Each structure stands twice: as structure tokens, then as C-alpha cells.
CSV table of C-alpha atoms in Angstrom, one decimal:
chain,number,residue,atom,x,y,z
A,1,LEU,CA,-163.0,-278.6,93.6
A,2,ALA,CA,-162.5,-278.1,97.4
A,3,ASN,CA,-165.3,-280.6,98.1
A,4,ALA,CA,-163.8,-283.1,95.7
A,5,TRP,CA,-160.4,-282.7,97.3
A,6,LYS,CA,-161.8,-283.2,100.8
A,7,ASP,CA,-164.5,-285.8,100.2
A,8,THR,CA,-163.2,-288.1,97.5
A,9,PRO,CA,-162.0,-291.3,99.2
A,10,THR,CA,-158.6,-292.6,98.3
A,11,LYS,CA,-159.0,-296.0,96.8
A,12,TRP,CA,-155.9,-298.1,96.2
A,13,TYR,CA,-155.8,-300.9,93.6
A,14,PRO,CA,-152.9,-302.9,92.1
A,15,LEU,CA,-151.5,-302.0,88.7
A,16,PRO,CA,-151.6,-304.7,86.1
A,17,VAL,CA,-148.4,-306.9,86.2
A,18,PHE,CA,-147.3,-306.0,82.7
A,19,VAL,CA,-147.0,-302.3,83.7
A,20,GLY,CA,-144.6,-303.2,86.5
A,21,ALA,CA,-142.6,-305.5,84.2
A,22,LEU,CA,-142.4,-302.7,81.7
A,23,VAL,CA,-141.1,-300.2,84.2
A,24,LEU,CA,-138.4,-302.6,85.5
A,25,THR,CA,-137.3,-303.3,81.9
A,26,ALA,CA,-137.0,-299.6,81.2
A,27,LEU,CA,-135.0,-299.0,84.4
A,28,GLN,CA,-132.7,-301.9,83.6
A,29,TYR,CA,-132.2,-300.7,80.0
A,30,ARG,CA,-131.4,-297.2,81.2
A,31,ARG,CA,-128.9,-298.4,83.7
A,32,ARG,CA,-127.0,-300.5,81.1
A,33,VAL,CA,-126.9,-297.6,78.7
A,34,THR,CA,-125.5,-295.3,81.4
A,35,GLU,CA,-122.9,-297.9,82.4
A,36,ARG,CA,-121.7,-298.2,78.8
A,37,GLU,CA,-121.5,-294.5,78.3
A,38,VAL,CA,-117.7,-294.0,78.4
A,39,HIS,CA,-116.3,-291.3,76.2
A,40,VAL,CA,-113.0,-292.3,74.6
A,41,ASP,CA,-110.5,-290.3,72.5
A,42,GLU,CA,-109.0,-291.3,69.2
A,43,ASN,CA,-106.4,-293.5,71.1
A,44,GLY,CA,-109.1,-295.4,73.0
A,45,GLN,CA,-108.3,-293.6,76.3
A,46,GLU,CA,-111.2,-292.7,78.5
A,47,VAL,CA,-112.0,-289.0,78.4
A,48,VAL,CA,-113.1,-287.8,81.9
A,49,ARG,CA,-115.7,-285.2,82.0
A,50,LEU,CA,-117.3,-283.2,84.8
A,51,LYS,CA,-120.4,-285.1,86.0
A,52,GLY,CA,-122.5,-284.4,89.0
A,53,PRO,CA,-125.3,-282.3,90.4
A,54,TRP,CA,-125.7,-278.6,89.8
A,55,GLN,CA,-123.5,-277.6,92.7
A,56,VAL,CA,-120.6,-279.4,91.0
A,57,HIS,CA,-121.1,-277.6,87.8
A,58,VAL,CA,-121.3,-274.2,89.6
A,59,LEU,CA,-117.9,-275.0,91.3
A,60,GLY,CA,-116.5,-276.2,88.0
A,61,ALA,CA,-117.2,-272.8,86.5
A,62,LEU,CA,-115.1,-271.0,89.1
A,63,PRO,CA,-111.4,-270.3,88.5
A,64,LEU,CA,-110.3,-272.8,91.1
A,65,ARG,CA,-106.6,-272.8,90.2
A,66,ASN,CA,-106.3,-269.1,90.3
A,67,MET,CA,-108.2,-269.0,93.6
A,68,SER,CA,-105.8,-271.7,95.0
A,69,ARG,CA,-102.7,-269.7,94.0
A,70,LEU,CA,-104.2,-266.5,95.5
A,71,TRP,CA,-104.9,-268.4,98.7
A,72,GLY,CA,-101.3,-269.6,98.8
A,73,THR,CA,-100.0,-266.1,98.2
A,74,VAL,CA,-102.1,-264.7,101.0
A,75,ASN,CA,-101.0,-267.4,103.4
A,76,SER,CA,-97.3,-267.0,102.6
A,77,MET,CA,-97.4,-263.4,103.8
A,78,GLU,CA,-95.3,-262.8,106.9
A,79,LEU,CA,-97.4,-262.2,110.0
A,80,PRO,CA,-96.4,-259.8,112.7
A,81,VAL,CA,-94.5,-261.6,115.5
A,82,TRP,CA,-97.0,-260.5,118.2
A,83,PHE,CA,-99.9,-262.0,116.2
A,84,ARG,CA,-98.4,-265.4,115.4
A,85,PRO,CA,-99.1,-267.2,118.7
A,86,ILE,CA,-102.7,-265.8,118.8
A,87,GLY,CA,-103.4,-266.5,115.2
A,88,PHE,CA,-102.0,-270.0,115.2
A,89,ARG,CA,-103.7,-271.0,118.4
A,90,LEU,CA,-107.0,-269.7,117.0
A,91,TYR,CA,-106.4,-271.8,113.8
A,92,ALA,CA,-105.5,-274.8,115.9
A,93,TRP,CA,-108.6,-274.4,118.0
A,94,ALA,CA,-110.8,-274.0,115.0
A,95,PHE,CA,-109.4,-277.0,113.0
A,96,GLY,CA,-108.4,-279.3,115.9
A,97,CYS,CA,-104.6,-279.2,115.5
A,98,ASN,CA,-102.4,-280.6,118.3
A,99,ILE,CA,-99.8,-277.9,118.7
A,100,ASP,CA,-98.0,-279.9,121.3
A,101,GLU,CA,-96.8,-282.3,118.6
A,102,ALA,CA,-95.2,-279.6,116.5
A,103,ASP,CA,-91.4,-279.5,116.6
A,104,GLN,CA,-91.4,-275.8,117.3
A,105,ASP,CA,-92.7,-275.0,120.7
A,106,ASP,CA,-92.2,-271.3,120.0
A,107,LEU,CA,-95.0,-270.4,117.7
A,108,THR,CA,-93.4,-267.1,116.7
A,109,GLN,CA,-90.9,-269.1,114.7
A,110,TYR,CA,-93.6,-269.9,112.1
A,111,VAL,CA,-93.5,-266.8,109.9
A,112,SER,CA,-96.8,-267.3,108.1
A,113,LEU,CA,-99.9,-269.5,108.2
A,114,GLY,CA,-98.5,-271.5,105.3
A,115,ASP,CA,-95.3,-272.1,107.3
A,116,PHE,CA,-97.4,-273.3,110.3
A,117,PHE,CA,-99.5,-275.5,108.0
A,118,TYR,CA,-96.4,-277.3,106.8
A,119,ARG,CA,-95.0,-277.8,110.3
A,120,LYS,CA,-92.9,-280.7,111.2
A,121,LEU,CA,-93.6,-283.0,114.1
A,122,LYS,CA,-91.4,-283.8,117.0
A,123,ASP,CA,-89.3,-287.0,116.8
A,124,GLY,CA,-91.1,-290.0,118.2
A,125,VAL,CA,-94.6,-288.7,118.3
A,126,ARG,CA,-95.7,-291.1,115.5
A,127,PRO,CA,-94.6,-294.7,116.3
A,128,VAL,CA,-94.4,-297.0,113.3
A,129,ALA,CA,-96.4,-300.2,113.3
A,130,ASP,CA,-94.7,-303.5,112.5
A,131,THR,CA,-97.0,-304.3,109.5
A,132,VAL,CA,-96.2,-304.2,105.8
A,133,LEU,CA,-98.4,-301.2,105.2
A,134,VAL,CA,-98.8,-298.2,107.4
A,135,SER,CA,-100.6,-294.9,107.1
A,136,PRO,CA,-98.6,-292.3,105.0
A,137,ALA,CA,-100.4,-289.4,106.6
A,138,ASP,CA,-102.6,-288.1,109.4
A,139,GLY,CA,-106.2,-288.2,108.2
A,140,ARG,CA,-109.4,-290.1,107.8
A,141,MET,CA,-109.8,-293.4,105.9
A,142,LEU,CA,-112.3,-292.4,103.2
A,143,HIS,CA,-112.4,-295.7,101.4
A,144,PHE,CA,-110.5,-298.9,100.8
A,145,GLY,CA,-110.8,-302.2,99.2
A,146,ALA,CA,-110.0,-304.4,96.2
A,147,ILE,CA,-109.8,-303.1,92.6
A,148,THR,CA,-111.9,-305.1,90.2
A,149,ASP,CA,-111.8,-304.8,86.4
A,150,GLY,CA,-109.5,-301.8,86.5
A,151,ARG,CA,-112.1,-299.6,88.3
A,152,VAL,CA,-111.5,-298.0,91.7
A,153,GLU,CA,-114.5,-297.4,93.8
A,154,GLN,CA,-114.9,-293.7,94.8
A,155,ILE,CA,-118.1,-294.2,96.8
A,156,LYS,CA,-120.6,-297.0,96.7
A,157,GLY,CA,-121.8,-297.4,93.1
A,158,SER,CA,-119.4,-294.9,91.6
A,159,THR,CA,-116.0,-295.8,90.2
A,160,TYR,CA,-113.2,-294.3,88.3
A,161,SER,CA,-110.6,-295.7,86.0
A,162,LEU,CA,-107.3,-296.9,87.3
A,163,ASP,CA,-105.8,-296.2,83.9
A,164,ALA,CA,-106.9,-292.6,84.1
A,165,LEU,CA,-105.7,-292.1,87.7
A,166,LEU,CA,-102.2,-293.4,87.0
A,167,GLY,CA,-101.8,-292.9,83.3
A,168,ILE,CA,-101.4,-296.5,82.5
A,169,GLU,CA,-101.9,-297.2,78.9
A,170,ARG,CA,-104.3,-299.8,77.5
A,171,PRO,CA,-102.6,-302.8,76.0
A,172,ASN,CA,-103.4,-301.8,72.4
A,173,SER,CA,-102.7,-298.1,72.8
A,174,PRO,CA,-99.4,-296.5,71.6
A,175,LYS,CA,-97.0,-296.3,74.5
A,176,PRO,CA,-94.9,-293.2,75.2
A,177,THR,CA,-91.2,-293.9,74.7
A,178,SER,CA,-90.5,-293.0,78.3
A,179,VAL,CA,-92.5,-296.0,79.5
A,180,ALA,CA,-89.9,-298.8,79.4
A,181,PHE,CA,-91.6,-301.6,81.2
A,182,ALA,CA,-91.8,-304.7,79.2
A,183,ALA,CA,-91.3,-308.4,79.5
A,184,ARG,CA,-87.8,-307.8,78.2
A,185,ASP,CA,-86.9,-305.9,81.4
A,186,MET,CA,-87.8,-308.9,83.5
A,187,ALA,CA,-85.4,-311.2,81.7
A,188,GLU,CA,-82.6,-308.6,82.0
A,189,VAL,CA,-83.1,-308.1,85.6
A,190,ASP,CA,-83.3,-311.7,86.5
A,191,ASP,CA,-79.6,-312.5,86.5
A,192,ARG,CA,-78.0,-309.1,86.0
A,193,THR,CA,-74.7,-308.2,87.5
A,194,PHE,CA,-74.1,-304.7,88.5
A,195,ALA,CA,-70.9,-302.7,88.6
A,196,ASP,CA,-70.5,-301.2,92.0
A,197,ILE,CA,-68.9,-297.9,93.0
A,198,ASN,CA,-65.4,-299.4,92.6
A,199,GLY,CA,-66.1,-301.0,89.3
A,200,ILE,CA,-66.3,-304.5,90.7
A,201,GLU,CA,-69.2,-306.5,89.4
A,202,TYR,CA,-71.5,-308.4,91.7
A,203,SER,CA,-74.8,-310.1,91.2
A,204,LEU,CA,-78.0,-308.7,92.4
A,205,ARG,CA,-78.9,-312.0,94.1
A,206,ASP,CA,-75.6,-312.0,96.0
A,207,PHE,CA,-76.2,-308.4,97.0
A,208,LEU,CA,-79.6,-309.3,98.4
A,209,GLY,CA,-78.4,-312.5,99.9
A,210,THR,CA,-80.9,-314.7,98.2
A,211,SER,CA,-80.7,-318.3,97.1
A,212,THR,CA,-81.5,-319.3,93.5
A,213,PRO,CA,-84.4,-319.2,92.7
A,214,PRO,CA,-85.4,-316.5,95.2
A,215,SER,CA,-88.0,-317.6,97.7
A,216,PRO,CA,-91.3,-315.8,97.3
A,217,ALA,CA,-91.7,-316.1,101.0
A,218,ALA,CA,-88.7,-313.8,101.6
A,219,SER,CA,-90.2,-311.0,103.7
A,220,GLY,CA,-87.7,-308.4,104.9
A,221,THR,CA,-85.1,-310.8,106.3
A,222,SER,CA,-83.1,-313.2,104.2
A,223,THR,CA,-80.0,-315.1,105.0
A,224,PRO,CA,-76.8,-313.7,103.4
A,225,THR,CA,-74.2,-316.1,102.1
A,226,ALA,CA,-70.6,-315.9,103.1
A,227,ASP,CA,-69.7,-315.4,99.5
A,228,ALA,CA,-72.0,-312.4,99.2
A,229,HIS,CA,-70.5,-310.9,102.4
A,230,ASP,CA,-67.0,-311.3,101.1
A,231,ARG,CA,-67.8,-309.9,97.7
A,232,ALA,CA,-69.7,-307.0,99.2
A,233,ARG,CA,-66.8,-306.2,101.5
A,234,ALA,CA,-64.3,-306.5,98.7
A,235,GLY,CA,-66.3,-304.0,96.6
A,236,GLY,CA,-66.7,-301.7,99.5
A,237,LEU,CA,-70.4,-302.4,99.9
A,238,PRO,CA,-72.3,-302.9,103.1
A,239,ALA,CA,-72.8,-306.5,104.0
A,240,PRO,CA,-75.9,-307.7,102.1
A,241,ASN,CA,-79.1,-307.7,104.0
A,242,ALA,CA,-77.3,-308.5,107.2
A,243,LYS,CA,-79.7,-307.1,109.7
A,244,LYS,CA,-83.2,-307.7,110.6
A,245,HIS,CA,-86.3,-305.9,109.3
A,246,GLY,CA,-86.3,-302.2,110.0
A,247,GLU,CA,-82.7,-301.9,111.2
A,248,GLN,CA,-80.0,-299.9,109.5
A,249,ILE,CA,-77.3,-301.8,107.7
A,250,ASP,CA,-73.9,-301.2,109.4
A,251,ALA,CA,-72.3,-298.6,107.2
A,252,SER,CA,-68.9,-298.9,108.7
A,253,VAL,CA,-67.9,-301.5,106.1
A,254,SER,CA,-68.7,-299.1,103.2
A,255,PRO,CA,-66.4,-296.3,102.1
A,256,ASP,CA,-66.8,-292.8,103.2
A,257,GLY,CA,-68.8,-290.3,101.2
A,258,PRO,CA,-72.3,-289.6,100.0
A,259,LEU,CA,-72.4,-292.4,97.5
A,260,ALA,CA,-71.7,-294.8,100.3
A,261,ASP,CA,-74.7,-293.4,102.2
A,262,VAL,CA,-76.9,-294.0,99.1
A,263,VAL,CA,-75.8,-297.6,98.8
A,264,ALA,CA,-76.4,-298.1,102.5
A,265,HIS,CA,-79.8,-296.6,102.2
A,266,GLU,CA,-80.6,-298.8,99.2
A,267,ALA,CA,-79.5,-301.9,101.1
A,268,SER,CA,-81.7,-300.9,104.0
A,269,VAL,CA,-84.7,-300.6,101.7
A,270,ALA,CA,-83.8,-303.8,99.9
A,271,ALA,CA,-83.6,-305.6,103.2
A,272,GLU,CA,-87.1,-304.5,104.1
A,273,MET,CA,-88.5,-305.4,100.7
A,274,GLY,CA,-86.9,-308.7,100.1
A,275,ALA,CA,-85.5,-309.9,96.8
A,276,GLN,CA,-88.7,-310.7,95.0
A,277,PRO,CA,-89.7,-307.3,93.6
A,278,PHE,CA,-86.4,-307.0,91.6
A,279,LEU,CA,-87.3,-310.1,89.7
A,280,ASP,CA,-90.8,-309.0,89.1
A,281,ARG,CA,-90.3,-305.3,88.5
A,282,ALA,CA,-91.8,-305.3,85.1
A,283,ARG,CA,-94.8,-307.4,85.9
A,284,GLY,CA,-95.6,-305.3,88.9
A,285,MET,CA,-96.2,-302.1,86.8
A,286,SER,CA,-99.4,-303.0,85.1
A,287,ARG,CA,-102.7,-304.2,86.3
A,288,TYR,CA,-102.8,-306.4,83.2
A,289,ALA,CA,-100.1,-308.6,84.7
A,290,VAL,CA,-100.8,-309.0,88.4
A,291,LYS,CA,-99.2,-312.2,89.6
A,292,PRO,CA,-101.3,-315.3,90.2
A,293,GLY,CA,-102.7,-315.3,93.7
A,294,HIS,CA,-102.3,-311.5,93.9
A,295,GLY,CA,-104.8,-308.7,93.6
A,296,LEU,CA,-104.9,-305.0,93.4
A,297,TYR,CA,-106.0,-302.9,96.4
A,298,PHE,CA,-106.6,-299.3,97.1
A,299,ALA,CA,-106.9,-297.0,100.1
A,300,VAL,CA,-107.9,-293.3,100.2
A,301,ILE,CA,-106.9,-291.1,103.1
A,302,TYR,CA,-108.4,-287.6,103.5
A,303,LEU,CA,-106.3,-284.9,105.2
A,304,ALA,CA,-108.5,-282.3,106.9
A,305,PRO,CA,-107.2,-278.7,107.2
A,306,GLY,CA,-106.0,-279.1,110.7
A,307,ASP,CA,-104.1,-282.3,110.1
A,308,TYR,CA,-100.3,-282.6,109.8
A,309,HIS,CA,-99.8,-282.1,106.1
A,310,ARG,CA,-96.5,-283.9,105.4
A,311,PHE,CA,-96.7,-287.4,104.0
A,312,HIS,CA,-94.4,-290.4,104.6
A,313,SER,CA,-93.6,-293.6,102.9
A,314,PRO,CA,-96.3,-296.2,103.6
A,315,THR,CA,-93.9,-299.1,103.2
A,316,ALA,CA,-90.4,-300.0,102.1
A,317,TRP,CA,-90.5,-299.5,98.3
A,318,VAL,CA,-88.7,-298.1,95.3
A,319,VAL,CA,-90.3,-295.2,93.4
A,320,GLU,CA,-89.4,-295.6,89.7
A,321,LYS,CA,-91.2,-292.7,88.2
A,322,ARG,CA,-93.6,-289.9,88.9
A,323,ARG,CA,-96.3,-288.6,86.7
A,324,HIS,CA,-97.6,-285.1,87.2
A,325,PHE,CA,-101.2,-284.6,86.0
A,326,VAL,CA,-102.2,-281.0,85.7
A,327,GLY,CA,-105.9,-280.8,86.4
A,328,ASP,CA,-108.6,-278.9,88.3
A,329,LEU,CA,-108.4,-278.2,92.0
A,330,PHE,CA,-111.8,-279.1,93.4
A,331,SER,CA,-112.2,-279.6,97.1
A,332,VAL,CA,-111.6,-283.3,98.0
A,333,SER,CA,-113.7,-283.1,101.2
A,334,PRO,CA,-116.0,-286.1,101.8
A,335,TRP,CA,-119.0,-283.9,100.7
A,336,MET,CA,-117.4,-283.4,97.3
A,337,VAL,CA,-116.2,-287.0,97.0
A,338,LYS,CA,-119.9,-288.1,97.3
A,339,ARG,CA,-121.0,-285.7,94.5
A,340,LEU,CA,-118.4,-285.3,91.9
A,341,GLU,CA,-117.7,-288.4,89.8
A,342,ASN,CA,-114.1,-289.0,88.8
A,343,LEU,CA,-112.9,-286.4,91.3
A,344,PHE,CA,-109.5,-287.9,91.8
A,345,VAL,CA,-109.0,-288.2,88.1
A,346,LEU,CA,-110.0,-284.6,87.4
A,347,ASN,CA,-107.8,-283.0,90.1
A,348,GLU,CA,-104.1,-282.1,89.9
A,349,ARG,CA,-102.1,-285.0,91.3
A,350,VAL,CA,-98.7,-286.6,91.3
A,351,ALA,CA,-98.7,-290.4,90.7
A,352,LEU,CA,-95.6,-292.0,92.2
A,353,LEU,CA,-95.2,-295.4,90.7
A,354,GLY,CA,-92.8,-298.2,91.7
A,355,ARG,CA,-92.6,-301.5,93.3
A,356,TRP,CA,-92.6,-303.2,96.7
A,357,LYS,CA,-92.1,-306.7,97.9
A,358,TYR,CA,-95.3,-307.9,96.4
A,359,GLY,CA,-95.1,-306.2,93.0
A,360,PHE,CA,-96.6,-302.9,91.9
A,361,PHE,CA,-96.9,-300.0,94.4
A,362,GLY,CA,-98.3,-296.6,93.6
A,363,MET,CA,-99.0,-293.5,95.8
A,364,VAL,CA,-101.0,-290.6,94.5
A,365,PRO,CA,-101.1,-287.3,96.4
A,366,VAL,CA,-104.1,-285.4,95.1
A,367,GLY,CA,-104.3,-281.6,95.4
A,368,ALA,CA,-107.3,-279.6,96.4
A,369,THR,CA,-108.4,-275.9,96.2
A,370,ASN,CA,-106.8,-274.9,99.5
A,371,VAL,CA,-103.8,-277.2,99.2
A,372,GLY,CA,-102.9,-277.2,95.5
A,373,SER,CA,-99.1,-277.5,95.9
A,374,ILE,CA,-97.6,-280.9,96.3
A,375,LYS,CA,-93.9,-281.2,97.3
A,376,ILE,CA,-91.8,-284.3,96.8
A,377,ASN,CA,-88.6,-284.1,98.8
A,378,PHE,CA,-86.5,-286.1,96.3
A,379,ASP,CA,-87.8,-284.4,93.2
A,380,GLN,CA,-86.7,-280.7,93.2
A,381,ALA,CA,-87.8,-280.3,89.6
A,382,LEU,CA,-91.5,-280.9,90.4
A,383,ARG,CA,-93.6,-277.8,90.2
A,384,THR,CA,-97.3,-278.1,90.9
A,385,ASN,CA,-100.2,-275.6,90.8
A,386,VAL,CA,-98.3,-273.4,88.4
A,387,GLY,CA,-100.2,-270.7,86.5
A,388,ALA,CA,-100.5,-271.3,82.8
A,389,ARG,CA,-102.5,-269.5,80.1
A,390,ARG,CA,-104.0,-272.7,78.9
A,391,PRO,CA,-103.7,-275.9,81.1
A,392,PRO,CA,-103.1,-279.1,79.1
A,393,PRO,CA,-106.1,-281.4,78.5
A,394,THR,CA,-107.2,-283.6,81.3
A,395,GLY,CA,-105.4,-286.9,81.4
A,396,THR,CA,-102.0,-285.6,80.0
A,397,TYR,CA,-99.0,-285.8,82.3
A,398,SER,CA,-95.3,-285.0,82.4
A,399,GLU,CA,-93.1,-287.8,83.6
A,400,ALA,CA,-89.8,-288.1,85.4
A,401,VAL,CA,-87.9,-291.3,85.8
A,402,TYR,CA,-85.8,-291.8,89.0
A,403,THR,CA,-83.5,-294.5,87.5
A,404,ALA,CA,-80.5,-292.4,88.2
A,405,ALA,CA,-81.4,-291.9,91.9
A,406,SER,CA,-79.7,-295.1,92.9
A,407,PRO,CA,-77.2,-297.3,91.1
A,408,ILE,CA,-78.7,-300.6,92.2
A,409,LEU,CA,-82.4,-300.4,92.8
A,410,ARG,CA,-82.9,-298.2,89.7
A,411,GLY,CA,-85.3,-295.9,91.5
A,412,GLN,CA,-85.7,-293.8,94.6
A,413,PRO,CA,-85.6,-296.1,97.6
A,414,LEU,CA,-87.7,-295.3,100.6
A,415,THR,CA,-87.9,-296.9,104.0
A,416,LYS,CA,-91.2,-297.3,105.9
A,417,ALA,CA,-92.4,-294.0,107.4
A,418,GLU,CA,-89.6,-292.0,105.8
A,419,GLU,CA,-90.8,-288.5,105.1
A,420,MET,CA,-91.5,-288.1,101.4
A,421,GLY,CA,-93.0,-284.6,100.9
A,422,GLY,CA,-96.2,-282.8,101.7
A,423,PHE,CA,-99.1,-280.5,100.8
A,424,CYS,CA,-98.7,-276.7,101.0
A,425,LEU,CA,-101.4,-274.1,101.2
A,426,GLY,CA,-102.2,-272.8,97.7
B,1,SER,CA,-105.9,-283.0,100.2
B,2,THR,CA,-106.0,-286.7,99.7
B,3,ILE,CA,-103.6,-289.6,99.2
B,4,VAL,CA,-104.6,-292.6,97.2
B,5,LEU,CA,-102.6,-295.8,97.5
B,6,ILE,CA,-102.8,-298.4,94.8
B,7,PHE,CA,-100.9,-301.6,95.3
B,8,GLU,CA,-100.5,-305.2,94.4
B,9,ALA,CA,-100.6,-307.7,97.3
B,10,PRO,CA,-101.4,-311.4,97.9
B,11,GLU,CA,-105.0,-312.2,98.1
B,12,ASP,CA,-104.8,-312.8,101.8
B,13,PHE,CA,-103.9,-309.1,102.4
B,14,LYS,CA,-106.2,-307.7,105.0
B,15,PHE,CA,-106.9,-304.1,105.9
B,16,SER,CA,-106.8,-303.4,109.6
B,17,VAL,CA,-108.8,-300.1,109.5
B,18,SER,CA,-112.5,-299.2,109.0
B,19,THR,CA,-114.1,-296.6,106.8
B,20,GLY,CA,-114.2,-293.2,108.5
B,21,GLN,CA,-111.5,-294.1,111.0
B,22,LYS,CA,-108.9,-291.5,111.9
B,23,VAL,CA,-105.4,-292.6,111.2
B,24,LYS,CA,-102.0,-291.2,112.0
B,25,VAL,CA,-98.6,-291.5,110.3
B,26,GLY,CA,-97.1,-294.9,110.9
B,27,GLU,CA,-100.4,-296.5,112.1
B,28,ALA,CA,-101.1,-300.0,110.7
B,29,LEU,CA,-103.3,-300.0,107.5
B,30,GLY,CA,-103.0,-303.6,106.6
B,31,ASP,CA,-100.9,-306.7,106.6
B,32,VAL,CA,-100.5,-310.0,104.9
């Protein structure tokens, strides 16, 4: 045997062509079968299951949610004052935090690691670019691109369903009653008049200062008409869209009080957004009705443990609803993203859905094992990473609608780079 | 933690970042 192993010469010769063709056919057939293998429930919704190498299944067997909450509890413990500067500097050194940017120069003011982790930044350390879309967080661009056929690319060759990520129903599936976006809404919004805070009606177009029909090219600055100004002043409203992109509307013409502030804030967002989204709000909510000449895009930003963990509004937009998906809490590190299919659909997340000047806009903060808690500043009712005996099945969500947050925009208006919330330890 | 943005935009929308690039709050991601 030893001689045969040593002395037998290696002789290469080509396989017959039909063997190669057979192998290629088999590979092609296998790939097609795998692509078609989508599990759906009785309503036709895709059922997302844990898929990946053995490491993923080992992690999936761990009580990640309980571990995350324990991690949060440990990190919310008050640290001795003498230890705080040492401990936080050590953490900053290990994870690359820039302590000089934190709004508290005195590190003893942070009572726990969780408190330090959720630190604010000094004013002005993050200049805002003059583009329609800016980064909502400090982090690393994991992936971005166009969405084709309702699938978002997680990594090269691996996609997940947009429907599953956002909870958008298929056209033929029964819709929950809370989802009220239909063609009917578009017609209603088109020429609607609104009662303002003093009961005086005014038209949405006048408020936004647009001509009829509104110009699709309106981008943050439109010309107010004299009539609109007068009516706005008569009703105690700020002059419609009177300032340039990014500036605050002069609130001196509006009445005193918190409601006046809300209206001024709405007007500011409206000025940045332009008038178009109000007329297209229903169309913008579904991938099945993207406007001609438009496409759907995605961007994924990963926040490392040392990064600033609050997030800001990436554009001027109106959040109409949030969907809280209770799920697993896998790590979302690039290592895991490469291995676990449907990671962003499996994990706990908060889908904020709304509209911006070009139509639909959605922002989805996704939790992870170490940062399972997601806070939204304007949604005090939201509770994430909460212990439960039996978590709901993957894909189910609880929904809140922000219609009452503003009388005019029918949602929560946000200006570009406005702080929205953040991720907390555990 | 991760943030996923999904949005509708005109077809001439262009991202101004590259994969793996570090970004900060307020930094340009893309424009029309």
C-alpha cells in the first residue's frame, strides 16, 4: 500500500462532457429549489426561520433575551464615584469612544455604565450636511442599495423580505383594521381643509404655500402666496413656509402656548419636506405603489459598542406609525450578519413608518443582545426587551399610530438631525 | 445595534458613502 501510494503516478484525463453537463444541471436544479423554498403561513405571509451554520443554531439555543435583560440590570447598577472616571476611561480606551465629545466633562456624573453608554454629545460636534439624507447615527455603513422585488440584500446573495421587516401586508392578505392607508386617503388629503387651533379653516395647499397642482420639483422651499400669509396670520398660524430650507419659522406670529410650538414645528418640517408628500401619503406607504420614476432604497448602519448610541432623524419627515416586533436578540455584528439569514427580521425591532418629500420613508432600529432596549423620545408608551413567559410568534407586532401628535401633518414631524431616541444597554 | 433605513426616492438618488465606511450623525448619506 505504501509503495502504491508513493510510486503510482498521477494521471489526469478529462471527464466525458455529459458528466459535466449532468453536474451543472443538478447544481442549477438545487439552486432553484432552494430559492423557491419559502415557508408561508395560512395567510400567505412568509414564516422566517433560523437558518445558518451550526454556530448560529448554538446561539439560537441560548436564552438571549434573558441574558440581555441581565446585562442591562448589571450595567444600570450605580458605580462608586471614585471608580467612575477610571472605569469609563478604560471602557473608552477598549472600545474607541471619544470622551471629549460627551456633554459631561465630569465623568463622575455618569452613575453607571448604562448611563455613560447613553451619553449625550456636546452641541455642535456633529455638523449636519446639506443633503436630503444624512446619517441617523454614528456607526459603520454595513450595506446599502436599491430594493428589488421586495427583497432587501443582507449580504451578497442573501436577502430578506421587506414585508417581513416592516410588517407590510401582501395585497391579497387580510389587513389589520389599524392600517388605514388606501387610495381613498389620497383623495381625501388632496383638497382637504383643516380647522386650525382657533377653529378657522384653511387649506393644506395654502398652509404650505403651493400652487395648484403642486409642483413635484418643490424641494424644501416654496413661494408662499399673500393670501396664504394673511389667512395664516388671521388664524394665528405662522406664515406658511416663509423661510428657507432648514431655518425655523418665525413663531412670533403664532399665539403663545405649547400648541403654537407644535404648529411652528410642523411648519418647519413641512417647509423642509415640500408639499408633495401630503398629496402622496397613501401611495408612499407601500412598495406596491412606488411612484413612476421612483425606486425603493435601503441603508444599514451598524453601531459598535463604543459609538454614540442615540439616533437622530435622517431627514425631514413625518412618522405616522410605529410597529414594535418582539423577536430574538441576536448580535448584529458584521460577523453575525454574514452568517445568520434574516437576522434583521428575527431580532426585536421598532419600525417607524411615515413619509418624506419623495414618498414612503421608514426607519428601523434593530436591537441586539447587549443593546436590547430601544427608546423613542416621542413614544413614552413603547417598552422593548420586556420579559414575558411566552413571546409572541415571530412576525407579529403591536402598532401605535401618531395621528394625534400633530393636528396638520397627522403624524410626528421630525426635522433633519433632530434627536429621536436611542439604544440602551440591556 | 443597527439602524435600517428604507425609503422611496427618485431613480437618480445617489448614495455618497461606501460600504464599510464610518459615518457620524448628520454626515451626508445620499442626495438627489
